[in-house]
Coordinates of C-alpha atoms and ligand atoms in Angstrom, one line a residue:
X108 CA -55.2 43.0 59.2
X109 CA -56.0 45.6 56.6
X110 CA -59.8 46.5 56.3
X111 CA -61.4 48.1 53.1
X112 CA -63.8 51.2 53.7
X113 CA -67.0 50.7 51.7
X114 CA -69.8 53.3 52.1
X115 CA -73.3 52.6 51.3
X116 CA -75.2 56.3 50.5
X117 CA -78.8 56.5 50.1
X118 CA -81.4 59.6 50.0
X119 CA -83.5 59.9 52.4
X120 CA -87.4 59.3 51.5
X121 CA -85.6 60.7 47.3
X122 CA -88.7 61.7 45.3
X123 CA -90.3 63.0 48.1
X124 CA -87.6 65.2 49.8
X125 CA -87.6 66.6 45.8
X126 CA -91.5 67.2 45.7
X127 CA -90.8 69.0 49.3
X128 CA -87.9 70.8 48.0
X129 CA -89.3 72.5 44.9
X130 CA -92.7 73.4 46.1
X131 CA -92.6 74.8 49.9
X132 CA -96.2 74.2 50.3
X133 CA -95.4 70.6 50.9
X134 CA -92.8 71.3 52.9
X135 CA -93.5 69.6 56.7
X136 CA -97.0 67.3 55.1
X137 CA -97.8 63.9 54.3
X138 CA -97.2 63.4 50.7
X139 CA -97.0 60.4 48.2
X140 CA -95.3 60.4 45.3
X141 CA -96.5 58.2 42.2
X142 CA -94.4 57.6 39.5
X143 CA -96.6 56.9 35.7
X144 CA -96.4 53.8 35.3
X145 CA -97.0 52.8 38.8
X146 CA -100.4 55.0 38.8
X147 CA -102.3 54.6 42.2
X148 CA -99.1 53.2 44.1
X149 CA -97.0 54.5 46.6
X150 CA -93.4 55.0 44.9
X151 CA -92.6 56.7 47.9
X152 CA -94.1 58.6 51.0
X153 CA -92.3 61.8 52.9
X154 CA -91.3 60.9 56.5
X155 CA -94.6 62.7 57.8
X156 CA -96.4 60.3 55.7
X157 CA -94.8 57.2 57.1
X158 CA -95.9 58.2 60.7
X159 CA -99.3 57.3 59.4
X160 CA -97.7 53.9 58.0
X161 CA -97.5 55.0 54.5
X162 CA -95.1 52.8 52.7
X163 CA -93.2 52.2 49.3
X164 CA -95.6 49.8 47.1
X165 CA -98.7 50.8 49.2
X166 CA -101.6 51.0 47.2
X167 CA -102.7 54.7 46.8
X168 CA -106.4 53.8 48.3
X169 CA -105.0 51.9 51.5
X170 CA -102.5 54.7 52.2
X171 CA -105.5 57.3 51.9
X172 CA -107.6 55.2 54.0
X173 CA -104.8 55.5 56.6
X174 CA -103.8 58.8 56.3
X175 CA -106.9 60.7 54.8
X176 CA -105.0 64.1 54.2
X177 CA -102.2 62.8 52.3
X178 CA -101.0 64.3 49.2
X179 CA -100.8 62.7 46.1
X180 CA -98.0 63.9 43.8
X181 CA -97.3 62.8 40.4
X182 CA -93.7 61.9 40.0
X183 CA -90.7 63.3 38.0
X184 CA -88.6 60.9 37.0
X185 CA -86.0 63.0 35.0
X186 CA -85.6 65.6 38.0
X187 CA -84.8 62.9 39.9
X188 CA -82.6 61.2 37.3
X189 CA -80.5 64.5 37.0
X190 CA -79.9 64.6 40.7
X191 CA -79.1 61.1 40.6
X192 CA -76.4 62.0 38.6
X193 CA -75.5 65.5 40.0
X194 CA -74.8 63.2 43.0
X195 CA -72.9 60.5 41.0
X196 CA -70.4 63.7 40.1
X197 CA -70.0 64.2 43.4
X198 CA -69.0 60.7 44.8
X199 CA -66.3 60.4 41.4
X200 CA -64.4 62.9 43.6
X201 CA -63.9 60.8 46.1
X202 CA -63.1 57.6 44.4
X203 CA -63.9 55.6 41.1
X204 CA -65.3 52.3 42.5
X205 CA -68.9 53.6 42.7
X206 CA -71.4 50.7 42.3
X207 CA -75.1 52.6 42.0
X208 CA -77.7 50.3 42.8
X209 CA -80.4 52.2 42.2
X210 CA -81.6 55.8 41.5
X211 CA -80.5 57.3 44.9
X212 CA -78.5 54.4 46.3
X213 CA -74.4 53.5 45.6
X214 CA -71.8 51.8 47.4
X215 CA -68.3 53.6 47.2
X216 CA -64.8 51.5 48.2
X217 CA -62.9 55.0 49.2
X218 CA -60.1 52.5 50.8
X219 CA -57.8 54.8 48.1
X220 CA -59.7 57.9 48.0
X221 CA -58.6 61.1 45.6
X222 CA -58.9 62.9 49.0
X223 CA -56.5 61.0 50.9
X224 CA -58.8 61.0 54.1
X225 CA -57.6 58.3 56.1
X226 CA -61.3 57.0 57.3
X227 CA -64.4 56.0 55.5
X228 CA -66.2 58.4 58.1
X229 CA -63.7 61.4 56.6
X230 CA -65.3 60.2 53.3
X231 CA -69.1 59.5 54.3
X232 CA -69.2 63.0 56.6
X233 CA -68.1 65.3 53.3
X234 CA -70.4 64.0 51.0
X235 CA -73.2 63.9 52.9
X236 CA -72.4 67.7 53.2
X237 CA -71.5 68.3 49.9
X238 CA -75.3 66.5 48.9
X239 CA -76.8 68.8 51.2
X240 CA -75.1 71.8 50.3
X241 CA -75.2 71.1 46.5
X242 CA -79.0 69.1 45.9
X243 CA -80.6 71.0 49.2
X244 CA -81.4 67.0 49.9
X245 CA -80.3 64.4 52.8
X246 CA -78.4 61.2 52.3
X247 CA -78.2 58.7 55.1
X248 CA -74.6 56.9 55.0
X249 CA -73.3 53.8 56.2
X250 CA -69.4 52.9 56.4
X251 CA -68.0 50.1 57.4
X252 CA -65.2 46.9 55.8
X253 CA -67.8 45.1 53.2
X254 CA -70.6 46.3 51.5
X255 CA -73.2 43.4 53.6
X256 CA -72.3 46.2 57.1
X257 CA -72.8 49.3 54.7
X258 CA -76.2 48.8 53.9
X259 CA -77.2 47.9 57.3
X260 CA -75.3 50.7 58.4
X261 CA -77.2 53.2 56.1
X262 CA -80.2 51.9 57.2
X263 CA -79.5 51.9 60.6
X264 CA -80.0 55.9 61.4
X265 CA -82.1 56.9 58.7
X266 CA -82.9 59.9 58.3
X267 CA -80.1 61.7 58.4
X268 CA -78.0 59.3 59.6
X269 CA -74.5 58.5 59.8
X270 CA -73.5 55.0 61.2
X271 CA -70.3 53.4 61.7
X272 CA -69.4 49.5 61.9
X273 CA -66.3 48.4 62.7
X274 CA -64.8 45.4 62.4
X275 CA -64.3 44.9 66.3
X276 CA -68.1 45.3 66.8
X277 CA -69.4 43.3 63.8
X278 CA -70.6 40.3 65.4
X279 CA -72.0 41.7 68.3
X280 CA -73.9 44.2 65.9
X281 CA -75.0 41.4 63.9
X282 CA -76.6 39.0 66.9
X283 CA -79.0 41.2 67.5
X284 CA -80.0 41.8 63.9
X285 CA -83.1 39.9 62.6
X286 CA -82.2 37.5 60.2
X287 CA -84.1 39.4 57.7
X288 CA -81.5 42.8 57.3
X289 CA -79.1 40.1 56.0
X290 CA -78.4 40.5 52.5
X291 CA -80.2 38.3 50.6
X292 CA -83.1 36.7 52.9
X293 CA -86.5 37.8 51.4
X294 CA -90.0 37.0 53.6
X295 CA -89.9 33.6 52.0
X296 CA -86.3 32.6 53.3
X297 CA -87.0 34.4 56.3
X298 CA -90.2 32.5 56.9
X299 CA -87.9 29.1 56.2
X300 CA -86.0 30.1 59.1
X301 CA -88.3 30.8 61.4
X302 CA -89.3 27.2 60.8
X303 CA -86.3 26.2 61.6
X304 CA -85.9 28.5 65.1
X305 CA -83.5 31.0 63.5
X306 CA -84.8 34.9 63.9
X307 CA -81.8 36.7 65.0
X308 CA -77.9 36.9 63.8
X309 CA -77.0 35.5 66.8
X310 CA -79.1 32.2 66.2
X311 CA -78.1 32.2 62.4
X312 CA -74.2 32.2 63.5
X313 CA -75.0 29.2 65.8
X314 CA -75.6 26.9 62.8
X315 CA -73.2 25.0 60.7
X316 CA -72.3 25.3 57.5
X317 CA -73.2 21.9 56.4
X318 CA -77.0 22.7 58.3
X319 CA -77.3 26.3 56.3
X320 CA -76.1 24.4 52.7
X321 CA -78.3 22.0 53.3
X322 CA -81.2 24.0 53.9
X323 CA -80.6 26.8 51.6
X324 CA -78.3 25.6 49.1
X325 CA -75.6 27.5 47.3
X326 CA -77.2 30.5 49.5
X327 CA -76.8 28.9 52.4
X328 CA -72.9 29.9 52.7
X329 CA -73.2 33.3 51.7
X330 CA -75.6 33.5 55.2
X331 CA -73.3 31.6 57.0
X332 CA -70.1 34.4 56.0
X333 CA -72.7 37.0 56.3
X334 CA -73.3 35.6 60.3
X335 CA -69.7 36.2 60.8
X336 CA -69.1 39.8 59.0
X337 CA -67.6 38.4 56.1
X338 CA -68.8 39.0 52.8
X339 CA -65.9 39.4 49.9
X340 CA -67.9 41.4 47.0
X341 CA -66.0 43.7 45.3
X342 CA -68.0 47.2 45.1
X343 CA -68.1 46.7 41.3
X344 CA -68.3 50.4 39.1
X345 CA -70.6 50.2 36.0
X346 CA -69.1 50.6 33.3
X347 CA -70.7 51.6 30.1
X348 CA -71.3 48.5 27.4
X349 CA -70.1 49.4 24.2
X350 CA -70.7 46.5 22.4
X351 CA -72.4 43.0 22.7
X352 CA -70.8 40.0 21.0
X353 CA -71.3 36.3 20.1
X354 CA -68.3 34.1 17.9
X355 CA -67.1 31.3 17.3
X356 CA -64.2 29.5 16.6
X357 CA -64.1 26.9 14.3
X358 CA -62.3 23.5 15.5
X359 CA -61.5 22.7 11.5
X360 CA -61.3 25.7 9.3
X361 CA -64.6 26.1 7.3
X362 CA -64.6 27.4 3.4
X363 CA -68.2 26.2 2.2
X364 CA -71.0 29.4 1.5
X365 CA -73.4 26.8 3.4
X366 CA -71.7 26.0 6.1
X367 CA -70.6 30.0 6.6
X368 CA -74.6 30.8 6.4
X369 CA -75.2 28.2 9.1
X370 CA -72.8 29.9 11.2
X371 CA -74.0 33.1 10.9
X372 CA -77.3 31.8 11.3
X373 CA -76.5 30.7 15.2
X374 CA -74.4 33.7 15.7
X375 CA -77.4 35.8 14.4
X376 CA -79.5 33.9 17.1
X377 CA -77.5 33.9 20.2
X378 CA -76.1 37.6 19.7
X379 CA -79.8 38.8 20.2
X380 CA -80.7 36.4 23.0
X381 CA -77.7 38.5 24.7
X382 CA -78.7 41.9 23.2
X383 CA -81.9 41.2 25.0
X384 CA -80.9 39.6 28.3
X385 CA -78.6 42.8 29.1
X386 CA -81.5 45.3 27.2
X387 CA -78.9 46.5 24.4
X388 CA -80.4 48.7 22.3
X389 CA -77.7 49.5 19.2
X390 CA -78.0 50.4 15.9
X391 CA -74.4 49.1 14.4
X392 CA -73.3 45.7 13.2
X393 CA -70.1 44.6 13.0
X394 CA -69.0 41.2 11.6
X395 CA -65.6 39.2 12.1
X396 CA -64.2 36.8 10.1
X397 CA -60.2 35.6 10.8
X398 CA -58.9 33.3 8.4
X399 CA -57.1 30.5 8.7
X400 CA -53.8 32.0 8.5
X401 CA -54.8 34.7 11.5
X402 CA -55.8 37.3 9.6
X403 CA -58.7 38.8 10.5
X404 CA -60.8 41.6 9.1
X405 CA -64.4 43.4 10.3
X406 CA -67.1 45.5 8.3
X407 CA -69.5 47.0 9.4
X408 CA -73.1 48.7 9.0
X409 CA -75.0 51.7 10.8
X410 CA -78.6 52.0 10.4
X411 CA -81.2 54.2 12.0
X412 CA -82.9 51.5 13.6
X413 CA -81.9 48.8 16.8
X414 CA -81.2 45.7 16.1
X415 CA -83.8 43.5 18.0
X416 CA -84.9 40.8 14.9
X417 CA -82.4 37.6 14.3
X418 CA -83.1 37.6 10.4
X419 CA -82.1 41.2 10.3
X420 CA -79.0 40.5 11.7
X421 CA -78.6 37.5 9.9
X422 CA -79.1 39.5 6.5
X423 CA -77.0 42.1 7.3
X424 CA -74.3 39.8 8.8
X425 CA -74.6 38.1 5.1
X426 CA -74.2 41.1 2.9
X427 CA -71.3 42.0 5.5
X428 CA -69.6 38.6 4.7
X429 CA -69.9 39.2 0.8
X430 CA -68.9 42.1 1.3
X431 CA -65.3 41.3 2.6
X432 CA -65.2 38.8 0.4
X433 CA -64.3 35.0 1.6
X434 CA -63.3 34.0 -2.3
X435 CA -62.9 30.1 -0.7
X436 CA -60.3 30.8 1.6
X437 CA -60.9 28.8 5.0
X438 CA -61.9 30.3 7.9
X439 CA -61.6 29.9 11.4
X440 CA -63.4 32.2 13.1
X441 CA -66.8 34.2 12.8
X442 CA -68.2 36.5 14.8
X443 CA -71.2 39.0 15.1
X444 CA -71.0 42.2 17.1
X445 CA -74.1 44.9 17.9
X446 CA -72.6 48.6 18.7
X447 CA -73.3 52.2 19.3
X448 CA -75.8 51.7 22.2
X449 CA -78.7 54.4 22.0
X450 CA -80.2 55.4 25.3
X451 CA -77.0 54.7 27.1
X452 CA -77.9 57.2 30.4
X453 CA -81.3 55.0 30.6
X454 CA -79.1 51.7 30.9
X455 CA -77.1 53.1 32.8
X456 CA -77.0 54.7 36.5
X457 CA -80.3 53.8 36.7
X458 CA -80.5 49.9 37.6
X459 CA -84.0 48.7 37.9
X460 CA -84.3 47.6 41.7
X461 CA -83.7 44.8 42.0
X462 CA -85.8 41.9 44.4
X463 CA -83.8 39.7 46.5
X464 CA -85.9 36.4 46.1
Ligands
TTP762 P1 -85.6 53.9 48.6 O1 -84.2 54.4 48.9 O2 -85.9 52.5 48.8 O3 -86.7 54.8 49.4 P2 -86.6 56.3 49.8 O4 -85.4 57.0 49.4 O5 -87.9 56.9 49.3 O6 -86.7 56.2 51.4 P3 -85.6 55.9 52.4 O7 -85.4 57.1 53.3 O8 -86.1 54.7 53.2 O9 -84.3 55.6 51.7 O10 -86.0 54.2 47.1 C1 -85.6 55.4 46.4 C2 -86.6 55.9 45.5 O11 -87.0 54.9 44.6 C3 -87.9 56.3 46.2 O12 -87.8 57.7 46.6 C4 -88.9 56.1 45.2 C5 -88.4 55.0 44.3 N1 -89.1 53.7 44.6 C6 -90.1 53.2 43.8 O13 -90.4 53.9 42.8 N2 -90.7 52.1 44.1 C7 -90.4 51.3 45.2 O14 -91.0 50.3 45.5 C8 -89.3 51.8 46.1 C9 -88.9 51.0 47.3 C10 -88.7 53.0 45.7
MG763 MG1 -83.5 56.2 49.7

């Protein structure tokens, strides 16, 4: 059986190790980083903090209270943003599935790699080296066949670590995992399940499918493939959006001026729910119209401003339509489209984390 190699690589205690790194005073201290917007919360702590049981979240007068020396550093979210990608450079010369999923944190499928190494350890050793030599920073890496044993894997040695799963040790490793390293159980799941007697891998593999489904639902067979080392998810690389659509297709050719406002209307409506559901910010419009006998034709308009208002879309999309000129000929299709995305590095590598539950 032919096994992929995923890698999971994340930075070891990231805005801190940075703080640490550019100002040697703080080298070998407890330190908390803040970021603004999360004033008077942990965002992160370095490793000598966390002896003290500073954490991540940790309100900044609890993790005083605990460690009374600590030092509070205001964070520097584009320093860490252009190390974030510094080290995004260095993973595309290893492969191009890179899935980041978060600021210091990407899977990497180096099954194929540019390098030809013939192991995901090859792979995970190199750019751990090339991170330290190149950013002055520690990643932790984890390789094993799917990206579920990855993460764990990452985790498993931190700091510093490297940590290999193989397929032939899977299970075993999983038994003795508490059920709440699996992918996708948060406290609340975690707390079901204690209910129910199940704290460790081992126990979780012990229950049926039909038990886990009707416990947990939909979830409930994702934890019963994660029991047994399988989990299928592709390591899926972002990929910039360059536009975000909405048409439709008529199911009888339209011709009427009303009936072609109606449309746009909708169109105008559900091409900003999307524009907001994926946090689109462009500033072109492009509309669509194909006629009846398959032509089609698009004009466009760029302003200086997003669009992020239905009835400015809708005007625009209006004064597009007259523009191209429908003189009574029947359509069958009509579409809307918002381009040129502004702020595409802030969409981009850096996913907001994301909660499991
Ligand atoms: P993590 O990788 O979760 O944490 P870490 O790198 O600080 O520590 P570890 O060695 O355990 O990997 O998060 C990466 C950065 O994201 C972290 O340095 C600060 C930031 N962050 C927040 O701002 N808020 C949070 O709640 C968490 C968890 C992280
Ligand atoms: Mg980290």
């Amino acid at each position: 059986m032919d096994y992929r190699r995923i890698l999971h690589i994340d930075l070891d205690a990231f805005f801190a190790s940075v703080e640490q790194r550019d100002n040697p005073e703080l080298r070998g201290k407890p330190i908390a980083v803040g970021v603004s917007h999360v004033r008077g919360v942990v965002a992160t702590a370095s490793y000598e903090a966390r002896s003290y049981g500073v954490r991540s979240a940790m309100p900044a007068k609890v993790a005083l209270k605990l460690c009374p020396h600590l030092i509070f550093i205001q964070g520097r979210m584009e320093v860490y943003r252009q190390i974030s990608s510094q080290i995004y450079q260095i993973y595309q010369e290893f492969t191009d599935l890179i899935e980041p999923v978060s600021i210091d944190e990407a899977f990497l499928d180096v099954t194929q790699n540019f390098k030809n190494y013939p192991l995901g350890q090859d792979c995970a050793i190199e750019i751990k080296k090339r991170i330290r030599n190149e950013t002055g920073l520690v990643a932790s890496a984890g390789v094993s066949y799917n990206k579920f044993l990855a993460k764990i894997a990452s985790d498993w040695k931190k700091p510093n670590g490297l940590c290999v799963i193989h397929p032939s040790v899977a299970t075993r490793f999983i038994d003795r995992l508490p059920v709440s390293s699996i992918w996708g159980i948060g406290p609340i799941t975690q707390q079901k399940m204690e209910q129910l007697g199940i704290r460790t891998g081992a126990q979780l593999r012990r229950q049926s499918l039909e038990f886990l489904i009707h416990h947990f639902g939909k979830a409930g067979s994702s934890y019963y493939n994660f029991a047994r080392g399988i989990d299928d998810r592709p390591v899926t690389p972002y990929r910039e959006r360059k536009q975000v659509s909405a048409e439709t297709t008529f199911l009888s050719d339209i011709k009427n001026d009303g009936n072609i406002n109606d449309v746009l209307l909708n169109l105008s409506i559900e091409v900003l729910t999307r524009v907001r559901q994926k946090g689109f910010k462009g500033t072109t419009l492009m509309v669509k119209v194909r006629f009846s006998d398959f032509t089609t034709l698009t004009r466009s308009y760029s302003g200086e401003n997003i669009f992020d208002d239905h009835r400015k879309i809708y005007d625009v999309a209006k004064k597009l339509v007259a523009k191209i000129g429908i003189n009574g000929r029947s359509l069958r299709l009509l579409g809307i489209a918002i381009e040129h995305p502004i702020n595409q590095d802030e969409n981009s590598l850096f996913l907001p984390f994301d909660s499991v539950e």
